Amino acid sequence: MNKQYDRKIMVRIDHRLLNKVAAELVKRGWTLATVESMTAGFLSSIWSLQVDAGHLLKGGIVCFEESVKTNLLRVPQHLIDTYTAESMEVTKALIPGLKKLIPADVLISLTGVAYEGTKKHPTAEVGDVFIAVDIHGILVSRVYSLPSLNAADTYVKAFNASLALLDELLAIV
């Protein structure tokens, strides 16, 4: 697994990049939907605070528990059994379910491990974040290592990483 270590990702929301990406989406007339596990609604919440949110944000789904991934978003159970719920394979598999429930031009999916649970994760470390961005069927995904002293900082870093990945994809689409 190739992890992206990016020390430049801030522990505060990158409002400049958020506004830049939002302006580009609005200019193109595109909409946005999110599906998130680890961040439990943080991505959608921050997007909703952006001044253009009414023009672009369609909604988001929190799939913190595995049953929401399998029952609502139709992620095959064998993917979770094989790779775990916090994996790139599952992160990508969330996109089709999101697309059916909330059709949008841009879809962002995020899973990861923000803190040590009651038992150690079998494959990921605390701070590992899996992000997939789909624009009109073009999917890019990346694994980040964003360890922090607390989960909140990991959430902020993950949001900024998702913005950077979306900005990168917008430049080529």
Tab-separated table of N, CA and C in Angstrom:
chain	number	residue	atom	x	y	z
A	1	MET	N	0.842	-1.166	0.000
A	1	MET	CA	0.000	0.000	0.000
A	1	MET	C	0.893	1.238	0.000
A	2	ASN	N	0.715	2.124	-0.971
A	2	ASN	CA	1.465	3.366	-1.040
A	2	ASN	C	0.725	4.445	-0.286
A	3	LYS	N	1.289	4.917	0.799
A	3	LYS	CA	0.661	5.977	1.579
A	3	LYS	C	1.263	7.307	1.186
A	4	GLN	N	0.416	8.305	1.134
A	4	GLN	CA	0.845	9.653	0.825
A	4	GLN	C	1.125	10.371	2.149
A	5	TYR	N	2.368	10.751	2.404
A	5	TYR	CA	2.721	11.512	3.589
A	5	TYR	C	2.835	12.965	3.167
A	6	ASP	N	1.948	13.785	3.660
A	6	ASP	CA	1.965	15.182	3.246
A	6	ASP	C	1.998	16.068	4.489
A	7	ARG	N	3.156	16.553	4.817
A	7	ARG	CA	3.332	17.393	6.005
A	7	ARG	C	2.727	18.785	5.806
A	8	LYS	N	2.405	19.150	4.554
A	8	LYS	CA	1.843	20.468	4.290
A	8	LYS	C	0.338	20.516	4.577
A	9	ILE	N	-0.295	19.362	4.767
A	9	ILE	CA	-1.723	19.365	5.060
A	9	ILE	C	-1.916	19.970	6.440
A	10	MET	N	-2.707	21.030	6.486
A	10	MET	CA	-2.867	21.810	7.713
A	10	MET	C	-3.810	21.137	8.700
A	11	VAL	N	-3.710	21.579	9.954
A	11	VAL	CA	-4.622	21.127	10.986
A	11	VAL	C	-5.670	22.214	11.223
A	12	ARG	N	-5.913	23.001	10.210
A	12	ARG	CA	-7.056	23.919	10.193
A	12	ARG	C	-7.620	23.839	8.782
A	13	ILE	N	-8.878	24.124	8.663
A	13	ILE	CA	-9.532	24.003	7.364
A	13	ILE	C	-8.893	24.982	6.380
A	14	ASP	N	-8.566	24.486	5.211
A	14	ASP	CA	-7.968	25.311	4.167
A	14	ASP	C	-9.088	26.045	3.421
A	15	HIS	N	-9.517	27.173	3.996
A	15	HIS	CA	-10.631	27.937	3.421
A	15	HIS	C	-10.321	28.456	2.028
A	16	ARG	N	-9.062	28.796	1.785
A	16	ARG	CA	-8.688	29.285	0.458
A	16	ARG	C	-8.962	28.212	-0.594
A	17	LEU	N	-8.514	26.991	-0.307
A	17	LEU	CA	-8.727	25.899	-1.256
A	17	LEU	C	-10.203	25.515	-1.322
A	18	LEU	N	-10.890	25.524	-0.188
A	18	LEU	CA	-12.325	25.225	-0.183
A	18	LEU	C	-13.070	26.203	-1.082
A	19	ASN	N	-12.784	27.488	-0.949
A	19	ASN	CA	-13.461	28.490	-1.774
A	19	ASN	C	-13.101	28.361	-3.245
A	20	LYS	N	-11.837	28.049	-3.520
A	20	LYS	CA	-11.393	27.864	-4.914
A	20	LYS	C	-12.122	26.694	-5.565
A	21	VAL	N	-12.154	25.555	-4.863
A	21	VAL	CA	-12.804	24.355	-5.405
A	21	VAL	C	-14.306	24.588	-5.547
A	22	ALA	N	-14.925	25.199	-4.550
A	22	ALA	CA	-16.365	25.474	-4.614
A	22	ALA	C	-16.688	26.391	-5.789
A	23	ALA	N	-15.890	27.427	-5.983
A	23	ALA	CA	-16.113	28.351	-7.102
A	23	ALA	C	-16.025	27.620	-8.438
A	24	GLU	N	-15.079	26.701	-8.552
A	24	GLU	CA	-14.928	25.934	-9.796
A	24	GLU	C	-16.135	25.034	-10.028
A	25	LEU	N	-16.619	24.391	-8.969
A	25	LEU	CA	-17.800	23.526	-9.102
A	25	LEU	C	-19.025	24.342	-9.504
A	26	VAL	N	-19.215	25.489	-8.884
A	26	VAL	CA	-20.355	26.353	-9.208
A	26	VAL	C	-20.247	26.849	-10.646
A	27	LYS	N	-19.044	27.253	-11.051
A	27	LYS	CA	-18.815	27.724	-12.433
A	27	LYS	C	-19.221	26.652	-13.450
A	28	ARG	N	-18.918	25.386	-13.122
A	28	ARG	CA	-19.258	24.289	-14.028
A	28	ARG	C	-20.708	23.825	-13.866
A	29	GLY	N	-21.384	24.325	-12.839
A	29	GLY	CA	-22.762	23.910	-12.583
A	29	GLY	C	-22.855	22.497	-12.030
A	30	TRP	N	-21.817	22.064	-11.339
A	30	TRP	CA	-21.752	20.690	-10.840
A	30	TRP	C	-22.204	20.619	-9.381
A	31	THR	N	-22.722	19.450	-9.017
A	31	THR	CA	-23.170	19.200	-7.661
A	31	THR	C	-22.240	18.219	-6.966
A	32	LEU	N	-22.357	18.135	-5.633
A	32	LEU	CA	-21.447	17.364	-4.802
A	32	LEU	C	-22.244	16.539	-3.797
A	33	ALA	N	-21.790	15.307	-3.572
A	33	ALA	CA	-22.336	14.455	-2.515
A	33	ALA	C	-21.170	13.736	-1.837
A	34	THR	N	-21.346	13.430	-0.559
A	34	THR	CA	-20.289	12.758	0.191
A	34	THR	C	-20.821	11.501	0.860
A	35	VAL	N	-19.937	10.543	1.043
A	35	VAL	CA	-20.220	9.370	1.868
A	35	VAL	C	-18.983	9.199	2.746
A	36	GLU	N	-19.215	9.154	4.040
A	36	GLU	CA	-18.072	9.139	4.950
A	36	GLU	C	-18.331	8.246	6.143
A	37	SER	N	-17.279	7.572	6.507
A	37	SER	CA	-17.315	6.680	7.648
A	37	SER	C	-16.543	7.320	8.799
A	38	MET	N	-15.244	7.331	8.731
A	38	MET	CA	-14.405	7.829	9.818
A	38	MET	C	-14.817	9.227	10.276
A	39	THR	N	-15.060	10.124	9.355
A	39	THR	CA	-15.320	11.524	9.698
A	39	THR	C	-16.771	11.792	10.120
A	40	ALA	N	-17.654	10.803	10.012
A	40	ALA	CA	-19.012	10.848	10.571
A	40	ALA	C	-19.786	12.131	10.298
A	41	GLY	N	-19.691	12.649	9.072
A	41	GLY	CA	-20.453	13.829	8.690
A	41	GLY	C	-19.642	15.117	8.661
A	42	PHE	N	-18.393	15.071	9.086
A	42	PHE	CA	-17.563	16.275	9.137
A	42	PHE	C	-17.392	16.898	7.751
A	43	LEU	N	-17.141	16.060	6.728
A	43	LEU	CA	-16.960	16.601	5.369
A	43	LEU	C	-18.189	17.383	4.927
A	44	SER	N	-19.352	16.756	5.034
A	44	SER	CA	-20.593	17.423	4.612
A	44	SER	C	-20.849	18.677	5.433
A	45	SER	N	-20.573	18.589	6.706
A	45	SER	CA	-20.790	19.734	7.587
A	45	SER	C	-19.963	20.934	7.153
A	46	ILE	N	-18.690	20.712	6.886
A	46	ILE	CA	-17.828	21.826	6.469
A	46	ILE	C	-18.246	22.341	5.097
A	47	TRP	N	-18.561	21.437	4.167
A	47	TRP	CA	-19.040	21.888	2.857
A	47	TRP	C	-20.305	22.732	3.009
A	48	SER	N	-21.178	22.378	3.954
A	48	SER	CA	-22.431	23.120	4.124
A	48	SER	C	-22.211	24.547	4.615
A	49	LEU	N	-21.055	24.816	5.213
A	49	LEU	CA	-20.743	26.155	5.704
A	49	LEU	C	-20.166	27.057	4.618
A	50	GLN	N	-19.773	26.485	3.503
A	50	GLN	CA	-19.214	27.258	2.400
A	50	GLN	C	-20.349	28.073	1.776
A	51	VAL	N	-20.087	29.327	1.403
A	51	VAL	CA	-21.152	30.232	0.960
A	51	VAL	C	-21.892	29.760	-0.292
A	52	ASP	N	-21.275	28.916	-1.102
A	52	ASP	CA	-21.934	28.408	-2.305
A	52	ASP	C	-22.606	27.059	-2.083
A	53	ALA	N	-22.672	26.605	-0.836
A	53	ALA	CA	-23.213	25.272	-0.545
A	53	ALA	C	-24.605	25.064	-1.125
A	54	GLY	N	-25.430	26.068	-1.088
A	54	GLY	CA	-26.786	25.941	-1.623
A	54	GLY	C	-26.826	25.669	-3.110
A	55	HIS	N	-25.753	25.990	-3.801
A	55	HIS	CA	-25.687	25.762	-5.244
A	55	HIS	C	-25.057	24.424	-5.599
A	56	LEU	N	-24.307	23.831	-4.670
A	56	LEU	CA	-23.564	22.641	-5.077
A	56	LEU	C	-23.739	21.418	-4.191
A	57	LEU	N	-23.947	21.566	-2.903
A	57	LEU	CA	-24.020	20.412	-2.013
A	57	LEU	C	-25.407	19.781	-2.056
A	58	LYS	N	-25.455	18.531	-2.501
A	58	LYS	CA	-26.730	17.807	-2.534
A	58	LYS	C	-26.989	17.064	-1.234
A	59	GLY	N	-25.945	16.562	-0.602
A	59	GLY	CA	-26.115	15.854	0.657
A	59	GLY	C	-24.972	14.915	0.934
A	60	GLY	N	-25.113	14.217	2.049
A	60	GLY	CA	-24.085	13.272	2.446
A	60	GLY	C	-24.671	12.144	3.263
A	61	ILE	N	-23.948	11.053	3.294
A	61	ILE	CA	-24.359	9.877	4.058
A	61	ILE	C	-23.233	9.512	5.007
A	62	VAL	N	-23.595	9.299	6.271
A	62	VAL	CA	-22.649	8.810	7.260
A	62	VAL	C	-22.847	7.305	7.365
A	63	CYS	N	-21.780	6.572	7.156
A	63	CYS	CA	-21.851	5.104	7.223
A	63	CYS	C	-20.821	4.605	8.213
A	64	PHE	N	-20.933	5.106	9.444
A	64	PHE	CA	-19.975	4.778	10.488
A	64	PHE	C	-19.978	3.283	10.787
A	65	GLU	N	-21.139	2.675	10.804
A	65	GLU	CA	-21.234	1.247	11.099
A	65	GLU	C	-21.269	0.428	9.812
A	66	GLU	N	-20.715	-0.770	9.871
A	66	GLU	CA	-20.636	-1.646	8.693
A	66	GLU	C	-21.999	-1.946	8.088
A	67	SER	N	-23.039	-2.102	8.903
A	67	SER	CA	-24.362	-2.441	8.372
A	67	SER	C	-24.902	-1.348	7.450
A	68	VAL	N	-24.533	-0.104	7.682
A	68	VAL	CA	-24.960	0.980	6.789
A	68	VAL	C	-24.237	0.842	5.452
A	69	LYS	N	-22.985	0.442	5.505
A	69	LYS	CA	-22.229	0.223	4.267
A	69	LYS	C	-22.859	-0.908	3.439
A	70	THR	N	-23.206	-2.004	4.115
A	70	THR	CA	-23.721	-3.166	3.380
A	70	THR	C	-25.201	-3.033	3.040
A	71	ASN	N	-26.023	-2.591	3.981
A	71	ASN	CA	-27.470	-2.556	3.752
A	71	ASN	C	-27.933	-1.361	2.933
A	72	LEU	N	-27.447	-0.178	3.243
A	72	LEU	CA	-27.889	1.024	2.538
A	72	LEU	C	-27.090	1.271	1.270
A	73	LEU	N	-25.770	1.146	1.378
A	73	LEU	CA	-24.903	1.500	0.257
A	73	LEU	C	-24.501	0.303	-0.599
A	74	ARG	N	-24.934	-0.888	-0.196
A	74	ARG	CA	-24.746	-2.123	-0.962
A	74	ARG	C	-23.290	-2.502	-1.214
A	75	VAL	N	-22.427	-2.206	-0.255
A	75	VAL	CA	-21.044	-2.675	-0.332
A	75	VAL	C	-21.075	-4.177	-0.071
A	76	PRO	N	-20.511	-4.971	-0.951
A	76	PRO	CA	-20.513	-6.421	-0.729
A	76	PRO	C	-19.799	-6.799	0.574
A	77	GLN	N	-20.439	-7.643	1.356
A	77	GLN	CA	-19.881	-8.063	2.642
A	77	GLN	C	-18.497	-8.691	2.480
A	78	HIS	N	-18.291	-9.409	1.375
A	78	HIS	CA	-16.984	-10.056	1.180
A	78	HIS	C	-15.851	-9.041	1.082
A	79	LEU	N	-16.129	-7.823	0.611
A	79	LEU	CA	-15.076	-6.794	0.578
A	79	LEU	C	-14.681	-6.380	1.995
A	80	ILE	N	-15.669	-6.221	2.853
A	80	ILE	CA	-15.387	-5.860	4.247
A	80	ILE	C	-14.671	-7.010	4.945
A	81	ASP	N	-15.141	-8.219	4.706
A	81	ASP	CA	-14.504	-9.390	5.320
A	81	ASP	C	-13.069	-9.566	4.861
A	82	THR	N	-12.814	-9.285	3.608
A	82	THR	CA	-11.484	-9.475	3.038
A	82	THR	C	-10.534	-8.324	3.358
A	83	TYR	N	-11.013	-7.086	3.228
A	83	TYR	CA	-10.128	-5.927	3.334
A	83	TYR	C	-10.359	-5.054	4.572
A	84	THR	N	-11.438	-5.224	5.266
A	84	THR	CA	-11.942	-4.432	6.399
A	84	THR	C	-12.727	-3.226	5.885
A	85	ALA	N	-13.529	-2.677	6.778
A	85	ALA	CA	-14.366	-1.521	6.433
A	85	ALA	C	-13.529	-0.268	6.200
A	86	GLU	N	-12.338	-0.247	6.761
A	86	GLU	CA	-11.431	0.891	6.606
A	86	GLU	C	-10.338	0.486	5.637
A	87	SER	N	-10.666	0.527	4.354
A	87	SER	CA	-9.732	0.120	3.306
A	87	SER	C	-10.066	0.865	2.029
A	88	MET	N	-9.125	0.907	1.115
A	88	MET	CA	-9.387	1.567	-0.160
A	88	MET	C	-10.440	0.822	-0.962
A	89	GLU	N	-10.429	-0.504	-0.873
A	89	GLU	CA	-11.407	-1.294	-1.628
A	89	GLU	C	-12.829	-0.934	-1.216
A	90	VAL	N	-13.068	-0.798	0.075
A	90	VAL	CA	-14.405	-0.443	0.566
A	90	VAL	C	-14.701	1.028	0.279
A	91	THR	N	-13.717	1.886	0.413
A	91	THR	CA	-13.913	3.311	0.127
A	91	THR	C	-14.393	3.498	-1.310
A	92	LYS	N	-13.762	2.811	-2.243
A	92	LYS	CA	-14.197	2.892	-3.647
A	92	LYS	C	-15.573	2.263	-3.837
A	93	ALA	N	-15.841	1.179	-3.134
A	93	ALA	CA	-17.122	0.477	-3.281
A	93	ALA	C	-18.293	1.292	-2.736
A	94	LEU	N	-18.042	2.299	-1.929
A	94	LEU	CA	-19.105	3.162	-1.420
A	94	LEU	C	-19.652	4.101	-2.500
A	95	ILE	N	-18.834	4.403	-3.494
A	95	ILE	CA	-19.210	5.379	-4.536
A	95	ILE	C	-20.467	4.964	-5.311
A	96	PRO	N	-20.574	3.741	-5.838
A	96	PRO	CA	-21.777	3.390	-6.593
A	96	PRO	C	-23.071	3.494	-5.770
A	97	GLY	N	-23.008	3.093	-4.503
A	97	GLY	CA	-24.182	3.208	-3.644
A	97	GLY	C	-24.564	4.650	-3.413
A	98	LEU	N	-23.575	5.502	-3.197
A	98	LEU	CA	-23.839	6.930	-3.030
A	98	LEU	C	-24.462	7.509	-4.288
A	99	LYS	N	-23.902	7.130	-5.440
A	99	LYS	CA	-24.388	7.645	-6.722
A	99	LYS	C	-25.863	7.312	-6.941
A	100	LYS	N	-26.284	6.114	-6.493
A	100	LYS	CA	-27.692	5.719	-6.639
A	100	LYS	C	-28.592	6.495	-5.688
A	101	LEU	N	-28.101	6.743	-4.484
A	101	LEU	CA	-28.916	7.423	-3.474
A	101	LEU	C	-28.932	8.935	-3.636
A	102	ILE	N	-27.785	9.505	-4.005
A	102	ILE	CA	-27.676	10.951	-4.196
A	102	ILE	C	-26.907	11.199	-5.492
A	103	PRO	N	-27.588	11.185	-6.624
A	103	PRO	CA	-26.887	11.440	-7.892
A	103	PRO	C	-26.266	12.844	-7.881
A	104	ALA	N	-24.989	12.906	-8.134
A	104	ALA	CA	-24.272	14.183	-8.177
A	104	ALA	C	-23.133	14.063	-9.177
A	105	ASP	N	-22.617	15.198	-9.596
A	105	ASP	CA	-21.498	15.218	-10.539
A	105	ASP	C	-20.187	14.809	-9.876
A	106	VAL	N	-20.038	15.186	-8.612
A	106	VAL	CA	-18.813	14.916	-7.858
A	106	VAL	C	-19.193	14.125	-6.618
A	107	LEU	N	-18.517	13.005	-6.414
A	107	LEU	CA	-18.768	12.150	-5.264
A	107	LEU	C	-17.462	11.966	-4.500
A	108	ILE	N	-17.526	12.161	-3.188
A	108	ILE	CA	-16.348	11.976	-2.346
A	108	ILE	C	-16.658	10.892	-1.321
A	109	SER	N	-15.755	9.926	-1.217
A	109	SER	CA	-15.892	8.833	-0.266
A	109	SER	C	-14.669	8.823	0.637
A	110	LEU	N	-14.897	8.599	1.947
A	110	LEU	CA	-13.787	8.625	2.890
A	110	LEU	C	-14.005	7.619	4.010
A	111	THR	N	-12.989	6.812	4.263
A	111	THR	CA	-12.954	5.927	5.421
A	111	THR	C	-11.570	6.069	6.046
A	112	GLY	N	-11.378	5.457	7.200
A	112	GLY	CA	-10.061	5.501	7.813
A	112	GLY	C	-10.115	5.171	9.287
A	113	VAL	N	-8.975	5.340	9.924
A	113	VAL	CA	-8.831	5.058	11.351
A	113	VAL	C	-8.298	6.326	12.019
A	114	ALA	N	-9.156	6.991	12.783
A	114	ALA	CA	-8.763	8.249	13.426
A	114	ALA	C	-8.230	8.049	14.835
A	115	TYR	N	-8.579	6.928	15.450
A	115	TYR	CA	-8.144	6.664	16.822
A	115	TYR	C	-8.116	5.171	17.065
A	116	GLU	N	-7.408	4.791	18.101
A	116	GLU	CA	-7.310	3.374	18.475
A	116	GLU	C	-8.639	2.940	19.080
A	117	GLY	N	-9.250	1.921	18.522
A	117	GLY	CA	-10.504	1.408	19.056
A	117	GLY	C	-10.253	0.432	20.193
A	118	THR	N	-11.266	-0.356	20.487
A	118	THR	CA	-11.118	-1.343	21.563
A	118	THR	C	-10.158	-2.456	21.174
A	119	LYS	N	-9.987	-2.636	19.857
A	119	LYS	CA	-8.985	-3.604	19.402
A	119	LYS	C	-8.214	-2.986	18.238
A	120	LYS	N	-6.988	-3.395	18.081
A	120	LYS	CA	-6.125	-2.854	17.027
A	120	LYS	C	-6.654	-3.272	15.654
A	121	HIS	N	-6.662	-2.309	14.736
A	121	HIS	CA	-7.094	-2.584	13.360
A	121	HIS	C	-6.103	-3.550	12.733
A	122	PRO	N	-6.579	-4.563	12.003
A	122	PRO	CA	-5.664	-5.584	11.474
A	122	PRO	C	-4.742	-5.114	10.345
A	123	THR	N	-5.122	-4.061	9.619
A	123	THR	CA	-4.295	-3.671	8.474
A	123	THR	C	-3.928	-2.190	8.453
A	124	ALA	N	-4.718	-1.339	9.067
A	124	ALA	CA	-4.456	0.107	9.026
A	124	ALA	C	-3.941	0.592	10.373
A	125	GLU	N	-3.217	1.695	10.312
A	125	GLU	CA	-2.716	2.326	11.521
A	125	GLU	C	-3.551	3.563	11.823
A	126	VAL	N	-3.501	4.013	13.061
A	126	VAL	CA	-4.198	5.245	13.418
A	126	VAL	C	-3.650	6.368	12.545
A	127	GLY	N	-4.546	7.104	11.913
A	127	GLY	CA	-4.160	8.178	11.002
A	127	GLY	C	-4.219	7.788	9.540
A	128	ASP	N	-4.422	6.503	9.250
A	128	ASP	CA	-4.572	6.090	7.848
A	128	ASP	C	-5.951	6.505	7.347
A	129	VAL	N	-5.968	7.195	6.223
A	129	VAL	CA	-7.203	7.736	5.646
A	129	VAL	C	-7.269	7.314	4.189
A	130	PHE	N	-8.442	6.840	3.784
A	130	PHE	CA	-8.679	6.361	2.420
A	130	PHE	C	-9.708	7.277	1.777
A	131	ILE	N	-9.330	7.919	0.670
A	131	ILE	CA	-10.212	8.877	0.004
A	131	ILE	C	-10.349	8.504	-1.464
A	132	ALA	N	-11.595	8.538	-1.939
A	132	ALA	CA	-11.873	8.336	-3.364
A	132	ALA	C	-12.751	9.494	-3.838
A	133	VAL	N	-12.422	10.026	-5.001
A	133	VAL	CA	-13.203	11.106	-5.609
A	133	VAL	C	-13.589	10.666	-7.006
A	134	ASP	N	-14.871	10.805	-7.303
A	134	ASP	CA	-15.402	10.431	-8.616
A	134	ASP	C	-16.035	11.670	-9.246
A	135	ILE	N	-15.591	11.993	-10.451
A	135	ILE	CA	-16.222	13.066	-11.230
A	135	ILE	C	-16.681	12.458	-12.536
A	136	HIS	N	-17.992	12.383	-12.696
A	136	HIS	CA	-18.582	11.837	-13.923
A	136	HIS	C	-17.957	10.509	-14.328
A	137	GLY	N	-17.745	9.621	-13.354
A	137	GLY	CA	-17.229	8.294	-13.648
A	137	GLY	C	-15.716	8.181	-13.676
A	138	ILE	N	-15.010	9.293	-13.541
A	138	ILE	CA	-13.553	9.245	-13.457
A	138	ILE	C	-13.202	9.204	-11.968
A	139	LEU	N	-12.591	8.109	-11.547
A	139	LEU	CA	-12.322	7.879	-10.133
A	139	LEU	C	-10.835	7.954	-9.838
A	140	VAL	N	-10.496	8.748	-8.826
A	140	VAL	CA	-9.127	8.783	-8.321
A	140	VAL	C	-9.197	8.483	-6.829
A	141	SER	N	-8.205	7.763	-6.358
A	141	SER	CA	-8.199	7.422	-4.944
A	141	SER	C	-6.778	7.513	-4.415
A	142	ARG	N	-6.701	7.746	-3.111
A	142	ARG	CA	-5.390	7.880	-2.501
A	142	ARG	C	-5.472	7.472	-1.036
A	143	VAL	N	-4.381	6.897	-0.562
A	143	VAL	CA	-4.242	6.543	0.847
A	143	VAL	C	-3.307	7.564	1.477
A	144	TYR	N	-3.731	8.121	2.599
A	144	TYR	CA	-2.929	9.107	3.324
A	144	TYR	C	-2.581	8.582	4.708
A	145	SER	N	-1.444	8.985	5.211
A	145	SER	CA	-1.085	8.755	6.604
A	145	SER	C	-1.112	10.115	7.285
A	146	LEU	N	-2.137	10.340	8.125
A	146	LEU	CA	-2.355	11.651	8.733
A	146	LEU	C	-2.496	11.540	10.253
A	147	PRO	N	-1.508	10.940	10.898
A	147	PRO	CA	-1.636	10.770	12.351
A	147	PRO	C	-1.646	12.123	13.065
A	148	SER	N	-2.398	12.194	14.139
A	148	SER	CA	-2.497	13.404	14.952
A	148	SER	C	-2.626	13.005	16.409
A	149	LEU	N	-2.580	13.991	17.251
A	149	LEU	CA	-2.729	13.733	18.674
A	149	LEU	C	-4.175	13.437	19.060
A	150	ASN	N	-5.111	13.822	18.193
A	150	ASN	CA	-6.514	13.541	18.468
A	150	ASN	C	-7.282	13.355	17.161
A	151	ALA	N	-8.444	12.755	17.249
A	151	ALA	CA	-9.241	12.453	16.060
A	151	ALA	C	-9.669	13.714	15.329
A	152	ALA	N	-9.970	14.779	16.052
A	152	ALA	CA	-10.428	16.017	15.408
A	152	ALA	C	-9.394	16.549	14.423
A	153	ASP	N	-8.121	16.511	14.808
A	153	ASP	CA	-7.069	16.969	13.899
A	153	ASP	C	-6.984	16.068	12.667
A	154	THR	N	-7.163	14.769	12.867
A	154	THR	CA	-7.159	13.840	11.733
A	154	THR	C	-8.328	14.153	10.801
A	155	TYR	N	-9.489	14.485	11.348
A	155	TYR	CA	-10.651	14.845	10.521
A	155	TYR	C	-10.346	16.067	9.663
A	156	VAL	N	-9.763	17.086	10.274
A	156	VAL	CA	-9.440	18.315	9.534
A	156	VAL	C	-8.422	18.021	8.446
A	157	LYS	N	-7.389	17.266	8.786
A	157	LYS	CA	-6.386	16.895	7.777
A	157	LYS	C	-7.026	16.087	6.648
A	158	ALA	N	-7.939	15.187	6.985
A	158	ALA	CA	-8.619	14.375	5.972
A	158	ALA	C	-9.482	15.255	5.064
A	159	PHE	N	-10.165	16.225	5.641
A	159	PHE	CA	-10.970	17.153	4.826
A	159	PHE	C	-10.073	17.895	3.845
A	160	ASN	N	-8.962	18.436	4.346
A	160	ASN	CA	-8.031	19.160	3.474
A	160	ASN	C	-7.452	18.253	2.395
A	161	ALA	N	-7.163	17.008	2.753
A	161	ALA	CA	-6.647	16.057	1.758
A	161	ALA	C	-7.699	15.798	0.686
A	162	SER	N	-8.963	15.684	1.085
A	162	SER	CA	-10.026	15.460	0.093
A	162	SER	C	-10.173	16.668	-0.828
A	163	LEU	N	-10.016	17.865	-0.278
A	163	LEU	CA	-10.046	19.083	-1.110
A	163	LEU	C	-8.917	19.081	-2.123
A	164	ALA	N	-7.718	18.745	-1.661
A	164	ALA	CA	-6.550	18.736	-2.548
A	164	ALA	C	-6.719	17.707	-3.662
A	165	LEU	N	-7.249	16.545	-3.307
A	165	LEU	CA	-7.468	15.503	-4.314
A	165	LEU	C	-8.532	15.937	-5.319
A	166	LEU	N	-9.603	16.552	-4.826
A	166	LEU	CA	-10.653	17.061	-5.719
A	166	LEU	C	-10.106	18.155	-6.622
A	167	ASP	N	-9.323	19.065	-6.079
A	167	ASP	CA	-8.719	20.136	-6.881
A	167	ASP	C	-7.814	19.566	-7.960
A	168	GLU	N	-7.052	18.560	-7.605
A	168	GLU	CA	-6.161	17.891	-8.563
A	168	GLU	C	-6.961	17.266	-9.704
A	169	LEU	N	-8.063	16.625	-9.378
A	169	LEU	CA	-8.885	15.994	-10.413
A	169	LEU	C	-9.602	17.040	-11.276
A	170	LEU	N	-10.060	18.114	-10.661
A	170	LEU	CA	-10.717	19.182	-11.434
A	170	LEU	C	-9.779	19.790	-12.482
A	171	ALA	N	-8.495	19.792	-12.191
A	171	ALA	CA	-7.521	20.350	-13.126
A	171	ALA	C	-7.377	19.534	-14.393
A	172	ILE	N	-7.769	18.248	-14.334
A	172	ILE	CA	-7.605	17.396	-15.522
A	172	ILE	C	-8.924	16.958	-16.147
A	173	VAL	N	-10.033	17.280	-15.510
A	173	VAL	CA	-11.346	16.870	-16.043
A	173	VAL	C	-12.017	18.062	-16.688
